[in-house]
Coordinates of C-alpha atoms (C1' of nucleotides) in Angstrom, one line a residue:
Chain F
X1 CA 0.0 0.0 0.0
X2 CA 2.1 2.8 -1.3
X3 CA -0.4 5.7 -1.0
X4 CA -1.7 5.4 2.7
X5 CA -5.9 6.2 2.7
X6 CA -6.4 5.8 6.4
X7 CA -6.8 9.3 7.9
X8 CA -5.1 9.2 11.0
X9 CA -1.7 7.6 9.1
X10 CA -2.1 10.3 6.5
X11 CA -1.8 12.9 9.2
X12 CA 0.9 11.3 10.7
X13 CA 3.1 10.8 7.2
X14 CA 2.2 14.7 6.9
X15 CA 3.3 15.4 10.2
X16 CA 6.5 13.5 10.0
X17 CA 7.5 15.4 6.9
X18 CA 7.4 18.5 8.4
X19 CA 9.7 17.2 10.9
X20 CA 12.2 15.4 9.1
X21 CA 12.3 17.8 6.4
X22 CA 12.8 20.8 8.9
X23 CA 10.0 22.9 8.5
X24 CA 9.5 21.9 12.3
X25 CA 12.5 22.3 14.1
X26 CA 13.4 20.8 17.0
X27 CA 12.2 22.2 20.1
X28 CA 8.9 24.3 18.0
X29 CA 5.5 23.3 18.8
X30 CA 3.2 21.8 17.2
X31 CA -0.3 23.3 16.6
X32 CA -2.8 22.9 18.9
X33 CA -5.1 19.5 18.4
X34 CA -8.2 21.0 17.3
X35 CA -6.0 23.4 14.9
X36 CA -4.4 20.7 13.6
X37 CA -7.9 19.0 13.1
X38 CA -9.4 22.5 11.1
X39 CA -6.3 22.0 9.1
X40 CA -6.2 18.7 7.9
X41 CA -10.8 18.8 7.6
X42 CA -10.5 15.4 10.3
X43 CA -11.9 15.2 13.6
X44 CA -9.7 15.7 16.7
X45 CA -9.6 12.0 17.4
X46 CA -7.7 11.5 14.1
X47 CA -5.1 14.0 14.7
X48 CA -4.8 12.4 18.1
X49 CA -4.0 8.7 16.5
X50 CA -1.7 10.3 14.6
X51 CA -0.1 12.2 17.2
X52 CA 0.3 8.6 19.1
X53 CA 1.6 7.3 15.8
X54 CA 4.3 10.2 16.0
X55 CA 5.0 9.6 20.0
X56 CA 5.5 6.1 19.5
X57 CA 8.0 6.5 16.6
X58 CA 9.9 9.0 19.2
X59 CA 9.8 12.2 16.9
X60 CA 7.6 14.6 19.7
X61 CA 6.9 14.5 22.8
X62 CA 3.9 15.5 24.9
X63 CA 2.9 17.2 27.7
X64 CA -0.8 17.4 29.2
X65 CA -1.5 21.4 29.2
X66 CA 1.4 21.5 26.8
X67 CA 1.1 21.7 22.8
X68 CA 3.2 19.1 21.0
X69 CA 7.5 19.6 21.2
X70 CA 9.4 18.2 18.5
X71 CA 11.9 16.1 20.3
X72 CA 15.7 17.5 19.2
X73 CA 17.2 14.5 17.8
X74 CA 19.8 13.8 20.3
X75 CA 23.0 12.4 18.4
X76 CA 23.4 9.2 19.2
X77 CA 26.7 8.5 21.4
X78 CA 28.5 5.4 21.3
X79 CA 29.6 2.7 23.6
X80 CA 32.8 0.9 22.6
X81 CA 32.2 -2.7 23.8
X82 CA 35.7 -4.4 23.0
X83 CA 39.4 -4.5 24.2
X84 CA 40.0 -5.4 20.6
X85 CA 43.7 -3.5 19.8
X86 CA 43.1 -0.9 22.1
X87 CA 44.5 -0.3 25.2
X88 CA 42.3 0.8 27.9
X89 CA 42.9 1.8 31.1
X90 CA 40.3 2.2 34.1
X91 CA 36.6 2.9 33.0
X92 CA 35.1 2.2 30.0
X93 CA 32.3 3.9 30.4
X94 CA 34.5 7.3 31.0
X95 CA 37.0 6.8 28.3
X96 CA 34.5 6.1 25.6
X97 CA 32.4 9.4 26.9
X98 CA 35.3 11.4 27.8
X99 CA 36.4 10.5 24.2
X100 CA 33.5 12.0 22.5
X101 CA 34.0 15.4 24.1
X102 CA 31.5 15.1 27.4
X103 CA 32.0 14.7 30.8
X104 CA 31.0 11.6 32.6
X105 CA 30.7 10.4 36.2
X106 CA 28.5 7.9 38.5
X107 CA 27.0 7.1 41.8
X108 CA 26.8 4.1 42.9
X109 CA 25.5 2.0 45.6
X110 CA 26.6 -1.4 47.1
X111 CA 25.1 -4.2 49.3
X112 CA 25.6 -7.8 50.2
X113 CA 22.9 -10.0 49.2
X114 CA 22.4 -13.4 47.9
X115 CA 22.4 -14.4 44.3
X116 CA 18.9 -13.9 42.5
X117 CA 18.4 -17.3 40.1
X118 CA 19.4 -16.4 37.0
X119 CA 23.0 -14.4 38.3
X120 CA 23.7 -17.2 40.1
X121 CA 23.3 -19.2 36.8
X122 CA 25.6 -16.3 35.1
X123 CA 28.0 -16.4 37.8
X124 CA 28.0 -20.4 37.8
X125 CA 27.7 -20.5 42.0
X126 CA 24.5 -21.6 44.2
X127 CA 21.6 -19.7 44.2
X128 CA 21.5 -17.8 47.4
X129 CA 25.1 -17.7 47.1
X130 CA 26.6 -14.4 49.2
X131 CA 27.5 -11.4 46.4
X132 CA 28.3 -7.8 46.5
X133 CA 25.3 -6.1 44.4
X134 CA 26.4 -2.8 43.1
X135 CA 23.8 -0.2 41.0
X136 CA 25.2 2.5 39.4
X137 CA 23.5 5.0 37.7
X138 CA 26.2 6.8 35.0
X139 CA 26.1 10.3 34.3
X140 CA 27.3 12.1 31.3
X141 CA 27.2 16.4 31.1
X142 CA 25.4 15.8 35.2
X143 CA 22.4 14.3 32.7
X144 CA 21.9 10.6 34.0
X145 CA 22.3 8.0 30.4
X146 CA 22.9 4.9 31.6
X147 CA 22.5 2.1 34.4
X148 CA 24.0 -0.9 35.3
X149 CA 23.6 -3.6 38.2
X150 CA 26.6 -5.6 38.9
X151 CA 27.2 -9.0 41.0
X152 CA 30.2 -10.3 42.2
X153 CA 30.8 -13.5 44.4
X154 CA 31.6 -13.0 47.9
X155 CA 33.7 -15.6 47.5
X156 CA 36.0 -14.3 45.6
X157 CA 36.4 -11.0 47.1
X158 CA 35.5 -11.2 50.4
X159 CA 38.2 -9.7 53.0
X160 CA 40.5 -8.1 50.2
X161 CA 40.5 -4.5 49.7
X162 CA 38.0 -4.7 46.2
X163 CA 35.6 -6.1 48.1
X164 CA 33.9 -3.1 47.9
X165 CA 34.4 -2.0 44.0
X166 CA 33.6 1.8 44.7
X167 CA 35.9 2.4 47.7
X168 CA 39.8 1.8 48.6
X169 CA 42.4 1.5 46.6
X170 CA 40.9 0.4 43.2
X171 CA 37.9 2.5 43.5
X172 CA 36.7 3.6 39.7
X173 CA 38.8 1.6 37.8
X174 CA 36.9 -0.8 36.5
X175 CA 36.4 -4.6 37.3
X176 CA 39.3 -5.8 35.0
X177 CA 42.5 -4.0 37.1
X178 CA 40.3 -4.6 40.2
X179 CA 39.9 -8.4 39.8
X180 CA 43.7 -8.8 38.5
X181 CA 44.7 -7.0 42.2
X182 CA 43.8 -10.2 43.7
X183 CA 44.7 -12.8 41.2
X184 CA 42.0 -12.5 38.9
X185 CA 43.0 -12.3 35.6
X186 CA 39.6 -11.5 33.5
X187 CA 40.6 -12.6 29.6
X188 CA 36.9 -12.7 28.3
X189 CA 34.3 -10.5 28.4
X190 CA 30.5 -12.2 27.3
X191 CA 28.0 -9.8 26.0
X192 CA 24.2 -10.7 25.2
X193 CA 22.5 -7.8 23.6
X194 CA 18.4 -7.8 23.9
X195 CA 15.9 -5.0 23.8
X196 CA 13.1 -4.5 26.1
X197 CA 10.4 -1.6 26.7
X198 CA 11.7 0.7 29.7
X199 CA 10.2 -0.2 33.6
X200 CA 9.4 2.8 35.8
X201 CA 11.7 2.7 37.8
X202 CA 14.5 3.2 34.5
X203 CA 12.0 5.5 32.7
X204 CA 12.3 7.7 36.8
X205 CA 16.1 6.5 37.3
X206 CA 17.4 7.5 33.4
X207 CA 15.0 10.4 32.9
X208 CA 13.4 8.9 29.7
X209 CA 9.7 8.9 28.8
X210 CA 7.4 6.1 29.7
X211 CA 7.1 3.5 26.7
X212 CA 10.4 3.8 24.8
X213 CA 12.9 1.5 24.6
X214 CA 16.4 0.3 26.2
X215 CA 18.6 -1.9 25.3
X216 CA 19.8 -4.5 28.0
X217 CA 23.6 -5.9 27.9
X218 CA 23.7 -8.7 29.9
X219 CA 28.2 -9.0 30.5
X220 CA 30.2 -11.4 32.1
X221 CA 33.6 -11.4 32.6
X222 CA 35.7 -14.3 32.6
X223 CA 38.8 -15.6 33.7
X224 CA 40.3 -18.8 32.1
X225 CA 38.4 -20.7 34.5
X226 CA 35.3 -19.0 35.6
X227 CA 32.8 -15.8 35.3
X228 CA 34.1 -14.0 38.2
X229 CA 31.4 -10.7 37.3
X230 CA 28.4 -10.4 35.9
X231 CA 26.1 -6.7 35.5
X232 CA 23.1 -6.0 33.9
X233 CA 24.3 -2.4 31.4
X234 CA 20.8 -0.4 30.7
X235 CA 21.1 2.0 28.1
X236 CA 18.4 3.8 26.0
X237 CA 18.0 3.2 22.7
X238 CA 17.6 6.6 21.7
X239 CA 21.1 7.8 23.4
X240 CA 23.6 4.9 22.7
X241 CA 24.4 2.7 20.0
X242 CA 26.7 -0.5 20.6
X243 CA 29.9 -0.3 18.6
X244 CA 31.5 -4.0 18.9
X245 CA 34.7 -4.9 17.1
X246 CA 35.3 -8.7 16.5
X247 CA 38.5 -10.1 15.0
X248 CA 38.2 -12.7 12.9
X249 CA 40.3 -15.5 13.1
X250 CA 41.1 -18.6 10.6
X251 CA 43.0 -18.9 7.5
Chain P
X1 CA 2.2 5.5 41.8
X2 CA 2.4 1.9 42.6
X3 CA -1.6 1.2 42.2
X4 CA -2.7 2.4 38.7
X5 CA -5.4 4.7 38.9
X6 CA -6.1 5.0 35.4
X7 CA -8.6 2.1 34.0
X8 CA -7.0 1.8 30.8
X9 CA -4.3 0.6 32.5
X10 CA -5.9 -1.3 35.2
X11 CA -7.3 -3.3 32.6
X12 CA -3.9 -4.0 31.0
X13 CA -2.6 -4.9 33.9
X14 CA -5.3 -7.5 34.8
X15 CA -5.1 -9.1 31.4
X16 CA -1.1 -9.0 31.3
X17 CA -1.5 -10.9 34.7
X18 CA -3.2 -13.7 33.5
X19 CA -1.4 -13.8 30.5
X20 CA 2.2 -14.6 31.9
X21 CA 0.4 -16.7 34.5
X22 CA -0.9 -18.6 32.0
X23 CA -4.4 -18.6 33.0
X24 CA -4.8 -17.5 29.5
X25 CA -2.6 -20.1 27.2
X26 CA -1.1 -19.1 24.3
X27 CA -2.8 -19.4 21.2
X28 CA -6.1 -19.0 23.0
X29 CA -8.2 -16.1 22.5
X30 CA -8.9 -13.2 24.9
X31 CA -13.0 -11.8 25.1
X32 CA -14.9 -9.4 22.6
X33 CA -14.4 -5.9 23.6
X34 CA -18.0 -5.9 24.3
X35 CA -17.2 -8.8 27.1
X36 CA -14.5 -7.3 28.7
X37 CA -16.1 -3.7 28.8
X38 CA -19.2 -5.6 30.7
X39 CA -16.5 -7.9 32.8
X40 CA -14.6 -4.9 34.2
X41 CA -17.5 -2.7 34.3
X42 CA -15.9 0.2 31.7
X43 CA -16.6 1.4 28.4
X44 CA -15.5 -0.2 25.5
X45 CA -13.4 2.6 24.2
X46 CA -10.9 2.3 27.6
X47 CA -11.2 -1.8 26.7
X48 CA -9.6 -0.7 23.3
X49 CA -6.9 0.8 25.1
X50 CA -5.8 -1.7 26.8
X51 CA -5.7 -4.0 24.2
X52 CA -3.5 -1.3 22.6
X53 CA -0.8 -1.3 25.4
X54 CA -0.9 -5.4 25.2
X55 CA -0.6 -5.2 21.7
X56 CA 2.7 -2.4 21.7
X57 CA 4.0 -5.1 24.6
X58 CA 3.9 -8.0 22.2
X59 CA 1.8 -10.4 24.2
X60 CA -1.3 -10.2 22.2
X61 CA -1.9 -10.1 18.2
X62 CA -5.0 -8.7 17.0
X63 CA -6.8 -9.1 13.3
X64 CA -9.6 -7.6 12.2
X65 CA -12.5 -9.6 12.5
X66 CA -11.2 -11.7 15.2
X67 CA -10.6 -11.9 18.8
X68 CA -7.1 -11.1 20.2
X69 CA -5.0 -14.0 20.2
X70 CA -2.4 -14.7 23.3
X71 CA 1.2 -14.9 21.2
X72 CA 3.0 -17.7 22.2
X73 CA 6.0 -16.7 23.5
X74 CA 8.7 -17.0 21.6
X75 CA 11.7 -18.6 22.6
X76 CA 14.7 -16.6 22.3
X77 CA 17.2 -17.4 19.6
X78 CA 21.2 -16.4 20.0
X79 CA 22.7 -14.9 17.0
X80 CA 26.6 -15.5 18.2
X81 CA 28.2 -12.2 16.6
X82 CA 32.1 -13.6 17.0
X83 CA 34.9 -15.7 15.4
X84 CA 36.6 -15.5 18.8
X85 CA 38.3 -18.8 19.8
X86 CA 35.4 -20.8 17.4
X87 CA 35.9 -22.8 13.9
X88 CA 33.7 -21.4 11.8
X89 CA 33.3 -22.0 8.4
X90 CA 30.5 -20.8 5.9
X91 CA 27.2 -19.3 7.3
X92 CA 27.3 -18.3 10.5
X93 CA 23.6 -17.7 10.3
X94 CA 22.9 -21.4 9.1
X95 CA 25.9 -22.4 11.9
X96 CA 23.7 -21.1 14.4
X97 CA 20.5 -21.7 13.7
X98 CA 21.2 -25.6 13.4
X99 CA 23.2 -25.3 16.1
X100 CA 20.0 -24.6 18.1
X101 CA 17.8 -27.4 16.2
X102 CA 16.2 -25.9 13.5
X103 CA 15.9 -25.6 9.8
X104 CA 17.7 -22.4 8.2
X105 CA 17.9 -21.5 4.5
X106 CA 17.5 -17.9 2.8
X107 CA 15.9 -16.3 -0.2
X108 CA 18.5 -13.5 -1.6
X109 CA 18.4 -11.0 -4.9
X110 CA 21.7 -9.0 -5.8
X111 CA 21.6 -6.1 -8.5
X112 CA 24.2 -3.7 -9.5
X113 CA 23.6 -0.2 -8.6
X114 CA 25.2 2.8 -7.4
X115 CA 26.3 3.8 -3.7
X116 CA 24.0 5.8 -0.8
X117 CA 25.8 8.1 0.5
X118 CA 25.8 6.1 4.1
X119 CA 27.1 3.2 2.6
X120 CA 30.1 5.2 0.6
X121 CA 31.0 6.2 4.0
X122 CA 31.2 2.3 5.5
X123 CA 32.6 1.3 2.4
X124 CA 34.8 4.6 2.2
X125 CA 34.6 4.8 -1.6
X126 CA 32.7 7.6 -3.3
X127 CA 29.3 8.3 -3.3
X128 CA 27.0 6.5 -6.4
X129 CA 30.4 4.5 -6.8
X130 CA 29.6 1.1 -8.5
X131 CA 28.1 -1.5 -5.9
X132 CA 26.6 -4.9 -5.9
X133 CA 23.3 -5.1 -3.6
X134 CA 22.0 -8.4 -1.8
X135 CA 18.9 -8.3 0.1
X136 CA 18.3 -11.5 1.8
X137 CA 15.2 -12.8 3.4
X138 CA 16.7 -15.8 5.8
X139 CA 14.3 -18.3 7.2
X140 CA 14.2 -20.9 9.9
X141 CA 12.2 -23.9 9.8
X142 CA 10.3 -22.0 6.8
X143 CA 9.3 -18.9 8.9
X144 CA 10.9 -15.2 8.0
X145 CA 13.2 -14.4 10.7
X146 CA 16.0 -12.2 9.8
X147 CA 16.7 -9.7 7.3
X148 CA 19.9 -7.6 5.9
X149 CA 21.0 -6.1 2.7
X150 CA 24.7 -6.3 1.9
X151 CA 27.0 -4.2 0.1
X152 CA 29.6 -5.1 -2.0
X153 CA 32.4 -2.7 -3.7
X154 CA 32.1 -3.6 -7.4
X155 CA 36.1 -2.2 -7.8
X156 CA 37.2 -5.7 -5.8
X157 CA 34.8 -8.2 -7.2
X158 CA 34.2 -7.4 -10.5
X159 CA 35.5 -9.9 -12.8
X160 CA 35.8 -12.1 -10.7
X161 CA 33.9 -15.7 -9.6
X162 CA 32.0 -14.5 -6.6
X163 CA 30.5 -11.3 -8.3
X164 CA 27.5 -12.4 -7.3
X165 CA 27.4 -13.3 -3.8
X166 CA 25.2 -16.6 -3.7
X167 CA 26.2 -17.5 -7.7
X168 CA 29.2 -19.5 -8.7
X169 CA 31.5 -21.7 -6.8
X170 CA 31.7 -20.2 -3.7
X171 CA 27.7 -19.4 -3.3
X172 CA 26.6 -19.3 0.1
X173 CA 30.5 -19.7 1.9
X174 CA 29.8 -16.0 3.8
X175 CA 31.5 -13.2 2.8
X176 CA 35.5 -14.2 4.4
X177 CA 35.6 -17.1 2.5
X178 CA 33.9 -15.6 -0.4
X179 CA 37.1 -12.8 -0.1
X180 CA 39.1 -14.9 0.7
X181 CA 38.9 -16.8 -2.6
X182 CA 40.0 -13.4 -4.7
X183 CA 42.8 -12.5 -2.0
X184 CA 41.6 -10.2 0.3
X185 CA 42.1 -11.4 4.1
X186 CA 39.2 -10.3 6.5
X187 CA 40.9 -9.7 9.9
X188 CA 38.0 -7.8 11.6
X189 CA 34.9 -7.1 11.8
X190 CA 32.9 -3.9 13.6
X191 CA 28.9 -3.7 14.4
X192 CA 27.6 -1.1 15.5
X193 CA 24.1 -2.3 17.2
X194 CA 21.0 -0.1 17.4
X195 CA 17.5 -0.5 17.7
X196 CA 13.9 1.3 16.5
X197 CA 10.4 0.4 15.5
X198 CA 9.9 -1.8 12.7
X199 CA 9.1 0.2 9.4
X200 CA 6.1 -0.8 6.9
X201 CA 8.2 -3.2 4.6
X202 CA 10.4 -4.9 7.2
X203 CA 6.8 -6.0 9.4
X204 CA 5.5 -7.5 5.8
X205 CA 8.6 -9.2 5.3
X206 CA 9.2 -10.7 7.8
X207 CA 5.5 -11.2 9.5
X208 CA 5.5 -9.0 12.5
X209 CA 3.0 -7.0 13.7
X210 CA 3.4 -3.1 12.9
X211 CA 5.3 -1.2 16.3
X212 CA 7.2 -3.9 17.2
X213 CA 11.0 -2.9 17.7
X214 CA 14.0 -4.4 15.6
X215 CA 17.7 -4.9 16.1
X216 CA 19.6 -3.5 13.5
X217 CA 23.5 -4.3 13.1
X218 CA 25.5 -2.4 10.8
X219 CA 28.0 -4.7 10.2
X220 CA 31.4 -4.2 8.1
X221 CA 34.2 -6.7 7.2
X222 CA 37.6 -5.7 7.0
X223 CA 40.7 -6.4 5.2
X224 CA 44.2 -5.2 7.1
X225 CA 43.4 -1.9 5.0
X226 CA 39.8 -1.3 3.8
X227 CA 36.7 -2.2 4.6
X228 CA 35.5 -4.8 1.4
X229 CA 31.9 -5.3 2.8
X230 CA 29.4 -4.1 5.0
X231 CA 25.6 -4.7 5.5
X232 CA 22.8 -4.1 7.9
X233 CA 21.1 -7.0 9.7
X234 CA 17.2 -6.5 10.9
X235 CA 16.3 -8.4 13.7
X236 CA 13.3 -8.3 15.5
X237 CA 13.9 -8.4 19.2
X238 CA 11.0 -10.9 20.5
X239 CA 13.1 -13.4 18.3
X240 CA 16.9 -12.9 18.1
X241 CA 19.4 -12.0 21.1
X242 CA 22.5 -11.3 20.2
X243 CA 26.0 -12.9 22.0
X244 CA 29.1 -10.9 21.7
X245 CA 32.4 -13.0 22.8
X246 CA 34.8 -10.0 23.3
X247 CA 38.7 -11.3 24.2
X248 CA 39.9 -8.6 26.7
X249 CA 43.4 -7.6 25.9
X250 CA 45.9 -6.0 28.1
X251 CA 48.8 -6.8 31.2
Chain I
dT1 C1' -21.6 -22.8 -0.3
dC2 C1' -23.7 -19.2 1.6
dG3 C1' -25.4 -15.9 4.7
dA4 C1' -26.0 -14.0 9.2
dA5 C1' -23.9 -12.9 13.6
dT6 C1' -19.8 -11.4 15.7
dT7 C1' -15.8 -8.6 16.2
dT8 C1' -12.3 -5.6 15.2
dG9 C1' -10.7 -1.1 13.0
dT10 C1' -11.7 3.3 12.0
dG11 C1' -14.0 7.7 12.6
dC12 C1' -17.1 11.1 14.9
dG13 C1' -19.0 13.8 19.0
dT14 C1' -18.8 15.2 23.7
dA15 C1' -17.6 15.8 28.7
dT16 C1' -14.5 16.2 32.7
dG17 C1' -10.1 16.7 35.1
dT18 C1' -5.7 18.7 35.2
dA19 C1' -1.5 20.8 33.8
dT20 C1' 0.4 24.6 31.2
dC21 C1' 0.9 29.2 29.9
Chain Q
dG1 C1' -6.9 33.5 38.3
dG2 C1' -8.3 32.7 33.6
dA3 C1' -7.7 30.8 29.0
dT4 C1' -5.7 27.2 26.6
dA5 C1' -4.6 22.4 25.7
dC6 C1' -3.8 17.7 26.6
dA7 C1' -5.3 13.0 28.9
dT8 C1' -8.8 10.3 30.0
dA9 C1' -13.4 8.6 29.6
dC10 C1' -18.1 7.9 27.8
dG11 C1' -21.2 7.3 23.8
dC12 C1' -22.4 6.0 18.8
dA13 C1' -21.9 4.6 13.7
dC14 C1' -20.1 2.1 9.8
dA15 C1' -16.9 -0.9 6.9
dA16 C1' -14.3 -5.0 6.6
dA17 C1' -12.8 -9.3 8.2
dT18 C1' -13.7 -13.4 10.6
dT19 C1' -16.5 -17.1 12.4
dC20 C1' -19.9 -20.5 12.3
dG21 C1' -24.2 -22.7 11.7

DNA sequence: TCGAATTTGTGCGTATGTATC
DNA sequence: GGATACATACGCACAAATTCG
């Protein structure tokens, strides 16, 4: 169906023109409902299909009391997600930010607690194994971007001085130098990519609207012999894009 | 707001419970809106909305004429996006997908044309430079799954026995062995991962309802000194996670 | 096979609450 | 505080597709 003769999708296409093509810039409003609705000769239900249609593809955003804004496009940054022939030291997460001209920090928060099913599959120990639970909530320009919840094994790092991955010594640089400090040496890093509608508590935590989308890295890091981390990396689809760089091996 | 105040969403919420508790199977169909709107005591209209939000969530499909149906959930399928420390030969789509216990084969059609401007810039060649085009339709066990269209500089290949990707000797080895075969060595490859609704064409192709959200890799192959090939893979996200193996370099 | 009942998808009108300006 | 505008909720009508006797 090349020429779309539904009314509400016609309103929308029209609408998204405008946008794309630049007649509405970011940040303008769009006309009021029942304006929209004299100009287009449809009812104000129709313009307000279409103005879901536009919501859902992310172009505007709305406000009750508030006309339609158009949503700037924010440039996508990107997350470097290999150690590939590059040498990194400390965070990733800052590097790659830092790298792209923006400053980035975090808070975080730590608590023992025992292993939830499916990390204690990840993390190949008991269930209701003991584990240091860490949330973080990054920040990049003091805007909050991303989130992660990270599990370690109390086994491991129980009584050394990472047992605690924000605080003495090694505090902020990252699990890999952490884990080697006590004998860990991480050589591979699992990552399983999936995408998921955002909960409330993100969509409050990251700032983003109810209804869009995140993407959900689920990363392990392994020494020769074991996963010896595992975190749950929550990043908005409409902020980050995944940059992986795989070397490929064989004749 | 813990408790929902607003019915539409009550209503969502009561049918989304009994849904993943399975005291609505899938395959079986939910009630007319007409039932519901008399079974929670609301008007039809704020029934329609909560089939809406069920619908946008992917646990219901709804055709005109007919009841909502409960989707059956899909089971996750892995996509492994490495070469890392595995022995792989041909397609690593078919590799997988067998590898998981089912059927794969694709549908492709390649034609000569000129390069987009965003694929001059993977490809770093000039804009409406000569390129051969693949789209491919891959299937497993008969169903439409996956996606991608794949460009080819027509400087390297022309000439030569694997011109067309799936013609010739070397049809449907995947694109390193394919380079391989006229000298140039792929060493790397980089994704970058994204993800956004599903436009018009990509729901008909590959049979998902309209809204749903896709994966989309932009993947290119590199030589020690050019990039030779690069495509974008679409995959919908209620069928396809995707495993990164990253080796993590360093002390 | 056919036709009638059912059900969804679309479209219209209106009212009320509440947030914005 | 008042005017504007959106979010939610109710009602109805019709076309198209499905379902089923």
């Amino acid at each position: 169906m090349p020429t779309e003769n539904l009314l509400y999708l016609r309103v929308a296409d029209d609408l998204r023109r405008q946008i794309v093509n630049g007649e509405l810039t970011a940040g303008s409003r769009l006309p009021s409902r029942a304006q929209l609705a004299e100009q287009f000769h449809v009812s104000e239900n129709v313009v307000r299909r279409a103005i879901d249609v536009l919501m859902a593809e992310g172009l505007i955003e709305t406000r009750t009391g508030a006309r339609p804004t158009v949503r700037q496009r924010p440039q996508l940054r990107r997350l470097t997600r290999s150690w590939y022939r590059e040498q990194r030291e400390g965070s990733p997460f800052r590097a790659d930010i830092k790298a792209q001209g923006h400053e980035a920090d975090w808070t975080c928060e730590s608590k023992t607690t025992t292993a939830p099913p499916t990390i204690a599959e990840r993390l190949r120990i008991a269930a209701d194994a003991p584990v240091m639970r860490t949330d973080y909530v990054f920040t990049s320009d003091g805007e909050p971007v991303m989130m992660s919840t990270s599990h370690e094994p109390l086994e491991l790092t129980r009584g050394t001085p990472v047992m605690l991955p924000e605080r003495g010594p090694y505090a902020g640089q990252g699990v890999r130098d952490r884990m080697s400090a006590i004998g860990q040496r991480i050589v591979t890093a699992t990552e399983v990519v999936t995408a998921r509608p955002v909960t409330q508590n993100e969509s409050a935590a990251l700032n983003v609207s109810a209804g869009t989308m995140v993407m959900v890295i689920q990363r392990t890091y392994w020494t020769d012999e074991r996963p010896v981390e595992t975190a749950n990396i929550v990043v908005p689809v409409d902020r980050y894009e995944l940059l992986y760089v795989i070397p490929v091996e064989g004749d």
